[in-house]
Short mmCIF file of C-alpha atoms in Angstrom, two decimals:
data_model
loop_
_atom_site.label_atom_id
_atom_site.label_comp_id
_atom_site.label_asym_id
_atom_site.label_seq_id
_atom_site.Cartn_x
_atom_site.Cartn_y
_atom_site.Cartn_z
CA MET Y 7 -16.49 -5.23 96.96
CA SER Y 8 -16.60 -9.02 96.55
CA ILE Y 9 -14.53 -10.42 93.78
CA ASP Y 10 -16.03 -13.19 91.67
CA LEU Y 11 -13.19 -15.50 91.02
CA SER Y 12 -15.52 -17.80 89.02
CA TYR Y 13 -15.73 -15.27 86.17
CA ARG Y 14 -14.46 -16.56 82.82
CA PRO Y 15 -14.79 -13.99 80.19
CA ARG Y 16 -14.96 -14.84 76.63
CA LEU Y 17 -13.93 -12.55 73.66
CA SER Y 18 -17.46 -11.31 73.16
CA ASP Y 19 -17.53 -10.09 76.80
CA LEU Y 20 -14.66 -7.81 76.31
CA SER Y 21 -15.06 -3.97 75.64
CA ARG Y 22 -12.84 -1.82 73.49
CA LEU Y 23 -10.99 0.73 75.70
CA GLY Y 24 -11.09 3.40 72.94
CA GLY Y 25 -14.87 3.21 72.77
CA PRO Y 26 -16.92 1.61 70.04
CA ALA Y 27 -15.01 0.52 66.98
CA ASP Y 28 -15.52 1.49 63.38
CA ALA Y 29 -17.32 -0.92 61.04
CA ALA Y 30 -14.18 -2.58 59.73
CA SER Y 31 -12.83 -3.41 63.24
CA GLU Y 32 -16.15 -4.82 64.31
CA ALA Y 33 -16.11 -7.02 61.25
CA ALA Y 34 -12.61 -8.25 61.99
CA LEU Y 35 -13.71 -9.04 65.45
CA GLY Y 36 -16.59 -10.96 64.07
CA ARG Y 37 -14.33 -12.95 61.86
CA GLU Y 38 -12.07 -13.87 64.73
CA LEU Y 39 -15.20 -15.13 66.56
CA GLU Y 40 -16.33 -17.10 63.54
CA ALA Y 41 -12.85 -18.77 63.20
CA ALA Y 42 -12.78 -19.71 66.87
CA GLU Y 43 -16.38 -21.16 66.73
CA ALA Y 44 -15.42 -23.14 63.57
CA ARG Y 45 -12.57 -24.75 65.38
CA ARG Y 46 -14.73 -25.48 68.41
CA ARG Y 47 -17.65 -27.08 66.50
CA GLN Y 48 -15.54 -29.17 64.10
CA GLN Y 49 -16.99 -32.65 63.91
CA ARG Y 50 -15.70 -36.01 62.90
CA THR Y 51 -17.34 -39.12 61.56
CA PRO Y 52 -16.75 -42.19 63.75
CA PRO Y 53 -15.18 -45.32 62.14
CA VAL Y 54 -18.41 -47.36 62.51
CA HIS Y 55 -20.25 -45.11 60.16
CA PHE Y 56 -18.11 -46.41 57.25
CA ALA Y 57 -18.79 -50.16 57.78
CA GLY Y 58 -19.47 -51.91 54.52
CA ARG Y 59 -18.04 -49.35 52.22
CA GLU Y 60 -16.26 -50.98 49.27
CA GLY Y 61 -14.54 -48.01 47.92
CA TYR Y 62 -12.84 -47.77 44.57
CA VAL Y 63 -13.22 -51.03 42.50
CA ASP Y 64 -10.33 -51.84 40.25
CA ASP Y 65 -12.07 -53.95 37.61
CA PHE Y 66 -14.93 -51.51 37.30
CA LEU Y 67 -14.18 -50.89 33.63
CA GLY Y 68 -14.02 -54.56 32.69
CA PHE Y 69 -10.28 -54.56 32.87
CA THR Y 70 -7.98 -54.18 35.85
CA VAL Y 71 -7.03 -50.47 36.71
CA PRO Y 72 -5.24 -50.64 40.13
CA LEU Y 73 -4.83 -47.75 42.53
CA PRO Y 74 -1.88 -45.69 41.97
CA THR Y 75 1.31 -47.01 43.62
CA PRO Y 76 3.48 -44.61 45.61
CA LEU Y 77 7.09 -45.22 44.65
CA GLY Y 78 10.41 -44.60 46.55
CA GLU Y 79 10.37 -41.91 49.20
CA LEU Y 80 6.78 -41.28 48.78
CA LYS Y 81 5.86 -44.66 50.19
CA ARG Y 82 6.96 -43.29 53.68
CA PHE Y 83 4.21 -40.76 53.71
CA VAL Y 84 1.17 -43.04 53.14
CA THR Y 85 -0.92 -42.38 56.28
CA PRO Y 86 -1.63 -45.77 58.06
CA VAL Y 87 -5.26 -46.94 58.02
CA SER Y 88 -6.29 -49.80 60.24
CA GLY Y 89 -7.13 -52.99 58.13
CA SER Y 90 -5.62 -51.60 54.94
CA SER Y 91 -2.04 -52.28 53.71
CA GLU Y 92 -2.47 -49.62 51.09
CA GLY Y 93 -3.55 -46.92 53.47
CA ARG Y 94 -7.04 -46.73 51.72
CA LEU Y 95 -9.85 -44.82 53.29
CA ASP Y 96 -12.93 -46.36 51.55
CA TYR Y 97 -16.04 -44.42 50.89
CA GLU Y 98 -19.06 -45.12 48.66
CA HIS Y 99 -17.80 -45.60 45.16
CA PHE Y 100 -14.45 -43.86 45.85
CA SER Y 101 -11.18 -44.25 48.00
CA VAL Y 102 -8.68 -41.84 49.38
CA VAL Y 103 -4.90 -42.33 50.32
CA MET Y 104 -3.60 -39.53 52.57
CA HIS Y 105 -0.21 -37.88 52.67
CA SER Y 106 0.91 -37.87 56.29
CA ALA Y 107 3.19 -34.88 56.21
CA ARG Y 108 1.02 -32.62 53.93
CA ARG Y 109 -2.27 -33.72 55.62
CA LEU Y 110 -3.98 -33.70 52.34
CA ALA Y 111 -4.81 -36.57 49.93
CA MET Y 112 -1.90 -38.06 48.09
CA PHE Y 113 -4.63 -39.10 45.55
CA VAL Y 114 -8.21 -40.02 45.35
CA ALA Y 115 -9.86 -42.70 43.04
CA VAL Y 116 -13.46 -42.77 41.92
CA ASN Y 117 -15.63 -45.13 39.78
CA ILE Y 118 -18.31 -43.10 37.91
CA ASP Y 119 -21.26 -44.86 36.32
CA GLY Y 120 -23.01 -42.30 34.08
CA ALA Y 121 -25.73 -44.81 33.02
CA THR Y 122 -27.39 -44.64 36.57
CA PRO Y 123 -26.83 -41.10 37.80
CA GLY Y 124 -28.26 -40.24 41.14
CA ASP Y 125 -30.36 -37.02 41.65
CA VAL Y 126 -29.21 -35.80 45.11
CA GLU Y 127 -29.61 -32.14 45.93
CA ARG Y 128 -26.76 -30.25 47.37
CA LYS Y 129 -27.84 -28.79 50.61
CA ASP Y 130 -25.52 -27.31 53.40
CA ASP Y 131 -21.79 -27.79 52.88
CA LYS Y 132 -21.02 -29.18 56.34
CA TRP Y 133 -17.65 -30.91 56.29
CA PHE Y 134 -16.29 -33.59 58.72
CA LEU Y 135 -13.00 -35.06 59.85
CA ASP Y 136 -12.72 -38.78 59.31
CA GLY Y 137 -12.42 -40.61 62.54
CA ARG Y 138 -10.57 -43.53 61.16
CA ILE Y 139 -7.32 -41.49 61.16
CA ALA Y 140 -5.79 -39.08 63.70
CA ASP Y 141 -6.64 -35.44 63.45
CA GLU Y 142 -3.05 -34.62 63.00
CA PHE Y 143 -3.16 -36.17 59.53
CA GLN Y 144 -6.02 -34.09 58.22
CA ILE Y 145 -6.67 -30.36 57.78
CA GLY Y 146 -9.97 -29.04 59.16
CA GLU Y 147 -12.12 -25.94 58.99
CA ASP Y 148 -9.68 -23.40 60.42
CA LEU Y 149 -7.65 -23.28 57.10
CA TYR Y 150 -10.82 -21.99 55.25
CA VAL Y 151 -12.24 -19.34 57.41
CA ASP Y 152 -12.20 -15.79 56.18
CA ASN Y 153 -10.34 -16.04 52.98
CA ILE Y 154 -10.74 -16.85 49.32
CA LEU Y 155 -9.93 -20.44 49.69
CA ASP Y 156 -12.57 -22.98 48.72
CA ARG Y 157 -13.09 -26.37 50.25
CA GLY Y 158 -12.26 -28.03 46.90
CA HIS Y 159 -13.75 -31.51 46.41
CA LEU Y 160 -11.03 -33.77 44.92
CA VAL Y 161 -13.64 -36.40 44.14
CA ARG Y 162 -16.27 -34.22 42.74
CA ARG Y 163 -19.55 -34.33 44.62
CA GLN Y 164 -21.46 -35.60 41.53
CA ASP Y 165 -18.98 -38.31 40.44
CA PRO Y 166 -19.75 -41.15 42.98
CA VAL Y 167 -23.39 -40.16 43.27
CA TRP Y 168 -24.99 -42.99 41.29
CA GLY Y 169 -27.05 -46.27 41.81
CA GLU Y 170 -29.04 -47.14 44.93
CA THR Y 171 -26.49 -45.65 47.34
CA ALA Y 172 -26.16 -42.19 45.75
CA GLU Y 173 -27.23 -40.41 48.99
CA THR Y 174 -24.58 -42.22 50.86
CA ALA Y 175 -21.95 -41.36 48.38
CA ASN Y 176 -22.95 -37.65 48.39
CA GLY Y 177 -22.46 -37.43 52.16
CA ASP Y 178 -19.16 -39.26 52.00
CA THR Y 179 -17.69 -36.61 49.75
CA PHE Y 180 -17.97 -33.94 52.49
CA HIS Y 181 -14.93 -35.23 54.43
CA PHE Y 182 -11.82 -33.10 54.80
CA THR Y 183 -9.88 -36.11 53.49
CA ASN Y 184 -11.50 -35.37 50.19
CA CYS Y 185 -10.74 -31.66 50.45
CA SER Y 186 -7.94 -29.54 49.23
CA PRO Y 187 -7.56 -25.70 49.39
CA GLN Y 188 -8.37 -24.18 46.09
CA ALA Y 189 -8.90 -20.58 44.90
CA ALA Y 190 -12.60 -20.00 44.28
CA ASN Y 191 -12.50 -19.43 40.44
CA PHE Y 192 -10.11 -22.36 40.04
CA ASN Y 193 -12.48 -24.74 42.06
CA GLN Y 194 -15.77 -23.56 40.52
CA LYS Y 195 -14.87 -23.10 36.90
CA THR Y 196 -11.71 -24.40 35.32
CA TRP Y 197 -11.49 -27.83 36.93
CA LEU Y 198 -15.22 -28.43 36.68
CA SER Y 199 -15.50 -27.41 33.00
CA LEU Y 200 -12.64 -29.58 32.07
CA GLU Y 201 -14.02 -32.82 33.67
CA ASP Y 202 -17.49 -32.09 32.53
CA TYR Y 203 -16.35 -31.81 28.90
CA VAL Y 204 -14.38 -35.01 28.95
CA LEU Y 205 -17.12 -36.97 30.57
CA GLY Y 206 -19.80 -35.50 28.45
CA ASN Y 207 -17.99 -36.03 25.12
CA ALA Y 208 -15.72 -39.17 25.56
CA LYS Y 209 -18.36 -41.73 24.50
CA ALA Y 210 -17.30 -44.07 27.17
CA GLN Y 211 -18.46 -47.74 26.78
CA ASP Y 212 -21.39 -48.24 29.35
CA ALA Y 213 -20.75 -44.65 30.37
CA LYS Y 214 -18.21 -45.89 32.97
CA VAL Y 215 -15.13 -43.89 33.78
CA THR Y 216 -12.48 -44.00 36.61
CA VAL Y 217 -10.75 -40.89 37.73
CA PHE Y 218 -7.63 -40.38 39.73
CA THR Y 219 -6.95 -36.92 41.14
CA GLY Y 220 -4.48 -35.23 43.47
CA PRO Y 221 -2.40 -32.18 44.39
CA LEU Y 222 1.05 -31.82 42.85
CA PHE Y 223 3.13 -31.37 45.88
CA ARG Y 224 6.23 -29.06 45.43
CA ASP Y 225 8.87 -28.06 47.80
CA SER Y 226 8.16 -24.47 46.67
CA ASP Y 227 4.53 -24.50 47.82
CA LYS Y 228 4.19 -21.42 50.16
CA PRO Y 229 2.59 -21.89 53.56
CA TYR Y 230 -0.59 -20.18 54.65
CA ARG Y 231 -1.75 -20.66 58.20
CA GLY Y 232 0.96 -23.43 58.46
CA VAL Y 233 -0.23 -25.32 55.53
CA PRO Y 234 1.71 -25.38 52.24
CA ILE Y 235 -0.81 -24.61 49.61
CA PRO Y 236 -0.52 -26.79 46.40
CA THR Y 237 -0.14 -24.70 43.26
CA ALA Y 238 -1.30 -27.34 40.91
CA TYR Y 239 -3.54 -30.42 40.57
CA TRP Y 240 -3.35 -33.40 38.27
CA LYS Y 241 -6.11 -35.70 37.06
CA VAL Y 242 -5.87 -39.10 35.11
CA LEU Y 243 -9.03 -40.44 33.48
CA SER Y 244 -9.52 -44.03 32.10
CA PHE Y 245 -12.46 -45.53 30.16
CA VAL Y 246 -13.10 -48.04 27.40
CA ALA Y 247 -14.11 -46.33 24.16
CA ASP Y 248 -16.99 -47.45 21.98
CA ALA Y 249 -14.63 -49.52 19.71
CA GLY Y 250 -13.42 -51.48 22.81
CA ARG Y 251 -10.17 -49.60 23.09
CA PRO Y 252 -8.92 -48.85 26.63
CA THR Y 253 -8.19 -45.07 26.78
CA SER Y 254 -6.30 -42.96 29.39
CA THR Y 255 -5.84 -39.19 29.44
CA ALA Y 256 -4.09 -36.82 31.78
CA TYR Y 257 -4.26 -33.07 32.79
CA ILE Y 258 -2.55 -30.66 35.04
CA VAL Y 259 -4.06 -27.34 36.15
CA ASP Y 260 -1.67 -24.71 37.52
CA GLN Y 261 -2.57 -21.73 39.67
CA ILE Y 262 -0.04 -19.09 40.60
CA VAL Y 263 0.11 -18.44 44.17
CA GLU Y 264 1.59 -15.33 46.00
CA LEU Y 265 1.59 -14.80 49.63
CA LYS Y 266 1.23 -11.22 50.84
CA GLN Y 267 0.85 -10.12 54.49
CA LEU Y 268 -0.12 -13.59 55.34
CA GLU Y 269 -3.12 -13.45 52.84
CA ALA Y 270 -3.14 -15.80 49.80
CA VAL Y 271 -3.56 -13.93 46.66
CA PHE Y 272 -4.26 -16.24 43.70
CA GLY Y 273 -3.37 -15.12 40.13
CA ALA Y 274 -4.19 -16.49 36.82
CA PHE Y 275 -4.18 -20.18 36.17
CA LYS Y 276 -3.62 -22.21 33.12
CA THR Y 277 -4.75 -25.75 32.10
CA TYR Y 278 -2.65 -28.30 30.28
CA GLN Y 279 -3.14 -31.63 28.83
CA ARG Y 280 -0.06 -33.76 29.75
CA SER Y 281 1.02 -37.36 29.27
CA VAL Y 282 0.15 -39.95 31.96
CA ALA Y 283 3.99 -40.72 31.95
CA SER Y 284 4.73 -36.97 33.00
CA ILE Y 285 2.27 -37.18 35.77
CA GLU Y 286 4.02 -40.31 37.05
CA ARG Y 287 7.47 -38.41 36.93
CA MET Y 288 6.09 -35.32 38.72
CA THR Y 289 4.05 -37.10 41.45
CA GLY Y 290 6.16 -40.19 42.26
CA LEU Y 291 3.06 -42.41 41.66
CA SER Y 292 2.94 -45.34 39.23
CA PHE Y 293 -0.36 -45.71 37.28
CA ASN Y 294 0.49 -49.33 36.65
CA GLY Y 295 0.35 -49.51 32.82
CA LEU Y 296 -2.15 -46.75 32.12
CA ALA Y 297 0.48 -44.82 30.14
CA ASP Y 298 0.17 -47.58 27.44
CA PHE Y 299 -3.37 -46.38 26.74
CA ASP Y 300 -2.49 -42.66 26.48
CA GLY Y 301 -1.68 -41.12 23.05
CA PHE Y 302 0.43 -38.38 24.68
CA SER Y 303 2.73 -40.87 26.58
CA ASN Y 304 3.15 -43.13 23.51
CA GLU Y 305 3.98 -40.07 21.25
CA GLU Y 306 6.54 -38.97 23.82
CA ALA Y 307 8.17 -42.46 23.98
CA ALA Y 308 8.34 -42.66 20.09
CA THR Y 309 9.77 -39.15 19.68
CA ARG Y 310 11.68 -38.75 22.76
CA THR Y 311 10.08 -35.32 23.37
CA GLU Y 312 7.85 -33.92 26.04
CA ILE Y 313 4.43 -32.83 24.99
CA VAL Y 314 2.57 -30.09 26.73
CA ALA Y 315 -0.60 -28.79 25.26
CA GLU Y 316 -2.21 -25.80 26.65
CA LEU Y 317 -5.99 -25.91 26.78
CA ARG Y 318 -7.53 -22.52 25.81
CA SER Y 319 -11.07 -24.18 25.93
CA PRO Y 320 -12.34 -27.63 26.67
CA ALA Y 321 -12.74 -28.16 22.89
CA ASP Y 322 -8.79 -28.36 22.78
CA ILE Y 323 -8.89 -31.65 24.74
CA ARG Y 324 -7.65 -34.71 22.86
CA VAL Y 325 -8.68 -38.34 23.70
#
C-alpha cells in the first residue's frame, strides 16, 4: 500500500469512532467549524480606505466640546495611531480612542445632525478590523461566535448616518474598534430606547447632538474567551437647548454578568441617570467642563451628595 504523505486532513474529513453522532454532537461540531471559519476569513480595512475622514468635530454645536481627556494612569493605555497625538481613529462623523490593554474602545465620540438624516438600509452585518492599528489591539469575530454576545455598536449605526456621506458613515460603524460585547437584550432594547428617547425629546437647537460613549472598565470584570467582559457602559450627551443653553446629561447602564462553565450568562440589568462628574470619577476621563452644564453635577456640588436616579422608563430621564 502506498502512503500519501501529502494528505492534510481537515476537521470535516474526520470520522467519529463511535459511529454517527447524535444531533447535539453534530451541532457542536458545526459550531466549532463555524468558529474556525470566522477566524480564518476575518478581514481588515486598509489604512488608505480612511483617507480624508475628519472624524469627530469639537465645535459642531457652536461651542467647543473637546474629546474626553484620559487622566493619570489611563493615559498609558491610549493605543497609538500614526499621525494622531490623541490616538484618534477618525471615521465619518465619529472618532474612536482604543484602550490598548482591554482591546476595546476607551471611548467613542460622534456628531449627530438630526436635521439631515440619511436613509441607509442595514444589510448584512459584516464587521472588519481596522488596519491602522495592530490586530493585537482589537478584538475580532472569534469572541462572538456561538454565544449570546452581540457585536454592540458603541457609536450607533444610525447616529453618524447623515448628510451626503451617510453611506460612508454607515459602513464605518461596522469596525471592531466600534464594537463591544453586549448581551442581546441589553444591546437591542435598553441602550437603544434610552438614546432614542433623549434624541427624540430633547428639543436640541438645530437638532444637533454630540455623544460620548464607552465601557466602564472594572478590575472585577470576568473573562470570557480571554476577554474581560465589561459589566456597564456609560454615555454623555451634549446639545444646545432651544433657549440657547448648553446642556449635558450622563447615563450608566449596568448588566450583571455571571460566568458558568465558561459560558457567559447575563442577568438583569438596570439603567441609571448619573452626573457627568461621577462618570469622570469612574472612568478616569475628563470631559473638559461639560459637568458645568449638567444639572446632576451642579446639584451634587451644591449639596455635597451623590445622586443616582434609577430609570424605570425613558420618561424618567431629566434634561
